Short mmCIF file of C-alpha atoms in Angstrom, two decimals:
data_model
loop_
_atom_site.label_atom_id
_atom_site.label_comp_id
_atom_site.label_asym_id
_atom_site.label_seq_id
_atom_site.Cartn_x
_atom_site.Cartn_y
_atom_site.Cartn_z
CA UNK O 177 51.29 -75.53 106.77
CA UNK O 178 51.97 -73.90 103.38
CA UNK O 179 53.85 -70.62 103.42
CA UNK O 180 52.34 -67.48 101.98
CA UNK O 181 53.84 -66.15 98.76
CA UNK O 182 55.83 -63.04 99.72
CA UNK O 183 55.39 -61.20 96.42
CA UNK O 184 51.60 -61.57 96.63
CA UNK O 185 51.58 -60.37 100.23
CA UNK O 186 53.58 -57.30 99.20
CA UNK O 187 51.26 -56.60 96.25
CA UNK O 188 48.22 -56.88 98.53
CA UNK O 189 49.81 -54.52 101.05
CA UNK O 190 50.54 -52.08 98.25
CA UNK O 191 46.92 -52.11 97.06
CA UNK O 192 45.69 -51.54 100.63
CA UNK O 193 48.10 -48.63 100.98
CA UNK O 194 46.85 -47.04 97.76
CA UNK O 195 43.25 -47.61 98.82
CA UNK O 196 43.65 -45.48 101.95
CA UNK O 197 45.09 -42.09 102.75
CA UNK O 198 46.22 -39.91 99.88
CA UNK O 199 44.78 -40.42 96.42
CA UNK O 200 48.18 -40.81 94.76
CA UNK O 201 51.53 -41.92 96.16
CA UNK O 202 55.01 -41.75 94.74
CA UNK O 203 57.44 -44.67 94.50
CA UNK O 204 59.51 -43.45 97.47
CA UNK O 205 56.42 -43.06 99.65
CA UNK O 206 55.21 -46.56 98.80
CA UNK O 207 58.62 -48.19 99.31
CA UNK O 208 59.25 -46.49 102.67
CA UNK O 209 55.74 -47.15 103.97
CA UNK O 210 56.07 -50.86 103.26
CA UNK O 211 59.74 -51.19 104.16
CA UNK O 212 60.76 -52.22 100.66
CA UNK O 213 63.70 -51.37 98.46
CA UNK O 214 62.73 -49.00 95.66
CA UNK O 215 63.65 -51.57 93.03
CA UNK O 216 61.41 -54.21 94.63
CA UNK O 217 58.51 -51.78 95.01
CA UNK O 218 58.90 -50.61 91.42
CA UNK O 219 58.83 -54.18 90.11
CA UNK O 220 55.59 -54.95 91.93
CA UNK O 221 54.01 -51.67 90.82
CA UNK O 222 54.99 -52.35 87.23
CA UNK O 223 53.31 -55.77 87.34
CA UNK O 224 50.16 -54.36 88.96
CA UNK O 225 50.12 -51.60 86.36
CA UNK O 226 50.39 -54.10 83.50
CA UNK O 227 47.35 -55.94 84.90
CA UNK O 228 45.36 -52.72 85.25
CA UNK O 229 45.24 -52.83 89.06
CA UNK O 230 47.40 -49.71 89.39
CA UNK O 231 47.69 -46.60 87.25
CA UNK O 232 50.55 -44.08 87.08
CA UNK O 233 49.89 -40.40 86.56
CA UNK O 234 52.09 -39.41 83.59
CA UNK O 235 52.62 -35.88 84.89
CA UNK O 236 53.60 -36.55 88.51
CA UNK O 237 54.70 -40.19 88.25
CA UNK O 238 52.55 -41.02 91.28
CA UNK O 239 50.49 -44.19 91.53
CA UNK O 240 46.81 -44.81 92.25
CA UNK O 241 44.37 -47.72 92.10
CA UNK O 242 43.46 -48.76 88.54
CA UNK O 243 40.17 -49.24 86.76
CA UNK O 244 40.49 -53.04 86.62
CA UNK O 245 40.47 -53.28 90.40
CA UNK O 246 37.37 -51.11 90.52
CA UNK O 247 35.71 -53.30 87.87
CA UNK O 248 36.42 -56.45 89.87
CA UNK O 249 35.06 -54.86 93.02
CA UNK O 250 31.89 -53.74 91.28
CA UNK O 251 31.50 -57.19 89.73
CA UNK O 252 31.68 -58.78 93.19
CA UNK O 253 29.08 -56.39 94.55
CA UNK O 254 26.84 -56.74 91.48
CA UNK O 255 26.81 -60.54 91.71
CA UNK O 256 25.87 -60.52 95.38
CA UNK O 257 23.18 -57.91 94.85
CA UNK O 258 21.87 -59.83 91.84
CA UNK O 259 21.63 -63.06 93.81
CA UNK O 260 19.99 -61.35 96.78
CA UNK O 261 17.40 -59.62 94.58
CA UNK O 262 16.67 -62.83 92.66
CA UNK O 263 16.09 -65.19 95.60
CA UNK O 264 12.33 -64.76 95.95
CA UNK O 265 11.63 -64.52 92.22
CA UNK O 266 13.66 -67.62 91.32
CA UNK O 267 12.02 -69.62 94.11
CA UNK O 268 8.63 -68.62 92.72
CA UNK O 269 9.70 -69.52 89.20
CA UNK O 270 10.85 -73.01 90.23
CA UNK O 271 7.63 -73.58 92.13
CA UNK O 272 5.35 -72.40 89.31
CA UNK O 273 7.26 -74.16 86.51
CA UNK O 274 8.08 -77.35 88.37
CA UNK O 275 11.63 -77.19 86.95
CA UNK O 276 15.14 -76.21 88.03
CA UNK O 277 16.07 -72.55 87.85
CA UNK O 278 19.58 -71.22 87.32
CA UNK O 279 20.98 -67.71 87.65
CA UNK O 280 24.15 -67.09 85.65
CA UNK O 281 26.69 -64.33 85.05
CA UNK O 282 29.55 -63.89 82.61
CA UNK O 283 32.82 -65.18 84.01
CA UNK O 284 35.97 -65.44 81.92
CA UNK O 285 34.87 -67.35 78.79
CA UNK O 286 31.73 -68.95 80.18
CA UNK O 287 28.66 -68.65 82.37
CA UNK O 288 29.14 -68.95 86.12
CA UNK O 289 26.11 -70.33 87.97
CA UNK O 290 25.65 -68.10 91.03
CA UNK O 291 22.27 -69.42 92.19
CA UNK O 292 20.41 -72.68 91.63
CA UNK O 293 16.89 -73.55 92.78
CA UNK O 294 16.14 -77.27 92.73
CA UNK O 295 13.20 -78.72 90.84
CA UNK O 296 10.42 -78.90 93.47
CA UNK O 297 10.03 -82.67 93.63
CA UNK O 298 11.64 -85.51 95.56
CA UNK O 299 14.18 -86.44 92.88
CA UNK O 300 17.88 -86.50 93.71
CA UNK O 301 19.60 -83.35 92.42
CA UNK O 302 23.09 -81.86 92.59
CA UNK O 303 23.67 -78.22 93.54
CA UNK O 304 25.32 -76.49 90.57
CA UNK O 305 26.33 -73.18 92.19
CA UNK O 306 29.91 -72.47 91.07
CA UNK O 307 29.61 -74.61 87.94
CA UNK O 308 30.60 -73.18 84.57
CA UNK O 309 28.48 -73.47 81.42
CA UNK O 310 29.50 -72.64 77.83
CA UNK O 311 28.46 -69.36 76.23
CA UNK O 312 27.65 -70.59 72.73
CA UNK O 313 25.30 -73.50 73.41
CA UNK O 314 23.38 -72.86 76.64
CA UNK O 315 20.32 -70.63 76.92
CA UNK O 316 22.04 -68.57 79.63
CA UNK O 317 25.15 -68.18 77.50
CA UNK O 318 23.28 -67.15 74.37
CA UNK O 319 21.34 -64.51 76.30
CA UNK O 320 24.54 -63.06 77.74
CA UNK O 321 26.25 -63.21 74.33
CA UNK O 322 23.31 -61.40 72.73
CA UNK O 323 23.13 -58.54 75.23
CA UNK O 324 26.64 -58.18 76.70
CA UNK O 325 29.35 -57.01 74.24
CA UNK O 326 32.10 -58.62 76.34
CA UNK O 327 30.30 -61.97 76.37
CA UNK O 328 29.70 -61.65 72.64
CA UNK O 329 33.41 -61.17 72.00
CA UNK O 330 34.27 -64.16 74.18
CA UNK O 331 31.77 -66.36 72.34
CA UNK O 332 32.74 -65.43 68.78
CA UNK O 333 36.51 -65.26 69.21
CA UNK O 334 36.97 -68.85 70.38
CA UNK O 335 36.27 -72.22 68.82
CA UNK O 336 32.70 -73.30 69.57
CA UNK O 337 32.74 -76.94 70.63
CA UNK O 338 29.98 -79.25 69.33
CA UNK O 339 28.54 -80.93 72.45
CA UNK O 340 25.69 -82.65 70.58
CA UNK O 341 24.63 -82.89 66.91
CA UNK O 342 22.36 -79.89 67.57
CA UNK O 343 25.10 -77.53 68.78
CA UNK O 344 25.50 -74.47 66.56
CA UNK O 345 29.19 -73.85 65.90
CA UNK O 346 29.30 -71.89 62.61
CA UNK O 347 29.80 -68.19 63.25
CA UNK O 348 27.16 -66.91 60.81
CA UNK O 349 24.49 -69.25 62.19
CA UNK O 350 25.48 -68.39 65.78
CA UNK O 351 25.18 -64.65 65.05
CA UNK O 352 21.74 -65.29 63.57
CA UNK O 353 20.72 -67.00 66.81
CA UNK O 354 21.87 -63.96 68.77
CA UNK O 355 19.88 -61.66 66.48
CA UNK O 356 16.82 -63.83 67.11
CA UNK O 357 17.49 -63.73 70.86
CA UNK O 358 17.58 -59.94 70.86
CA UNK O 359 14.45 -59.73 68.71
CA UNK O 360 12.31 -61.94 70.94
CA UNK O 361 13.98 -61.27 74.31
CA UNK O 362 14.87 -64.85 75.24
CA UNK O 363 17.10 -67.73 74.19
CA UNK O 364 16.62 -71.47 73.93
CA UNK O 365 18.79 -74.56 74.30
CA UNK O 366 17.05 -77.71 73.11
CA UNK O 367 19.58 -80.52 73.41
CA UNK O 368 22.40 -78.26 72.19
CA UNK O 369 24.50 -78.80 75.32
CA UNK O 370 23.15 -81.99 76.90
CA UNK O 371 21.12 -84.74 75.26
CA UNK O 372 17.58 -84.85 76.62
CA UNK O 373 17.80 -81.45 78.32
CA UNK O 374 16.15 -78.18 77.28
CA UNK O 375 16.29 -74.68 78.72
CA UNK O 376 14.93 -71.19 78.16
CA UNK O 377 16.59 -68.02 79.50
CA UNK O 378 16.02 -64.26 79.61
CA UNK O 379 18.34 -61.35 80.43
CA UNK O 380 18.51 -59.37 83.68
CA UNK O 381 19.48 -55.69 83.56
CA UNK O 382 20.61 -53.29 86.28
CA UNK O 383 19.76 -49.65 87.00
CA UNK O 384 22.06 -48.56 84.17
CA UNK O 385 20.13 -50.83 81.78
CA UNK O 386 23.28 -52.95 81.48
CA UNK O 387 23.01 -56.77 81.27
CA UNK O 388 24.26 -58.22 84.56
CA UNK O 389 23.06 -61.80 84.29
CA UNK O 390 20.42 -64.19 83.03
CA UNK O 391 17.86 -66.55 84.51
CA UNK O 392 16.84 -69.90 83.03
CA UNK O 393 14.44 -72.78 83.48
CA UNK O 394 16.10 -76.13 82.75
CA UNK O 395 14.55 -79.58 82.55
CA UNK O 396 13.90 -82.70 80.54
CA UNK O 397 12.92 -82.05 76.93
CA UNK O 398 9.62 -83.90 77.28
CA UNK O 399 8.58 -81.56 80.11
CA UNK O 400 10.00 -78.24 78.88
CA UNK O 401 8.95 -78.70 75.25
CA UNK O 402 5.68 -79.59 73.53
CA UNK O 403 5.48 -80.67 69.88
CA UNK O 404 9.18 -79.85 69.47
CA UNK O 405 8.85 -76.27 70.72
CA UNK O 406 9.49 -74.70 74.11
CA UNK O 407 6.28 -74.38 76.08
CA UNK O 408 5.03 -70.83 75.73
CA UNK O 409 4.01 -70.59 79.38
CA UNK O 410 7.58 -71.37 80.47
CA UNK O 411 8.98 -68.73 78.11
CA UNK O 412 6.54 -66.18 79.56
CA UNK O 413 7.40 -67.19 83.13
CA UNK O 414 11.16 -66.82 82.59
CA UNK O 415 10.72 -63.41 80.99
CA UNK O 416 8.46 -62.26 83.82
CA UNK O 417 11.03 -63.41 86.38
CA UNK O 418 13.87 -61.61 84.57
CA UNK O 419 11.81 -58.40 84.38
CA UNK O 420 10.96 -58.62 88.09
CA UNK O 421 14.59 -59.01 89.12
CA UNK O 422 15.60 -56.20 86.75
CA UNK O 423 12.99 -53.92 88.32
CA UNK O 424 14.32 -54.77 91.79
CA UNK O 425 17.80 -53.81 90.56
CA UNK O 426 16.43 -50.41 89.48
CA UNK O 427 16.12 -51.04 85.75
CA UNK O 428 12.52 -49.86 85.51
CA UNK O 429 10.15 -51.37 82.99
CA UNK O 430 11.31 -53.32 79.90
#
């Protein structure tokens, strides 16, 4: 059986200590409570502080939990609430469209699929929950890049890989696509990521009117498109689904 990493155990214990009891603790308090030498405790605190998990009050020198830890905690809660609120609406969308439906959120430099409803037929399909999709070429990624400043930075600051001849990689053209996405409220991917596959996605907002995810219909080009364009009824259905989930998250009307 693999041994636990002692430094990580100590860091976790330190975060739990700061999470309970007094709001701020000094180095001596932390070291004595955890049975650590001051030098060891200070080294761990310094690392946690550099990562944003711990903050030090400049006046007193005492430590408290940092904003990054709070952000990660809120992200965890937001994703679970998003998925819970979207279950019924995404099931309805898959049933009415006859296609697969994906729910995605920003994660690192891509889109993390947090919910996937299979196409309602008897075809063999693979569950894609936990899969990562690129920001610059997928419909989900373009929606997030258009509405979320963090996703936008991730998408424009890295090299955009050409997955197919249709993939947009030039920065100016990519920014134009994001402008178009914001103007019409949805994004498309017609064979930009996978040959023969098309998708349409719309943004989901929370009670603060912040973008927290996106929902997409994905399927074969010949079913999702007509005369080279995305079928208007699928675009409308995705937007309606996104609005419904947003309303359930407290965003009100869009």
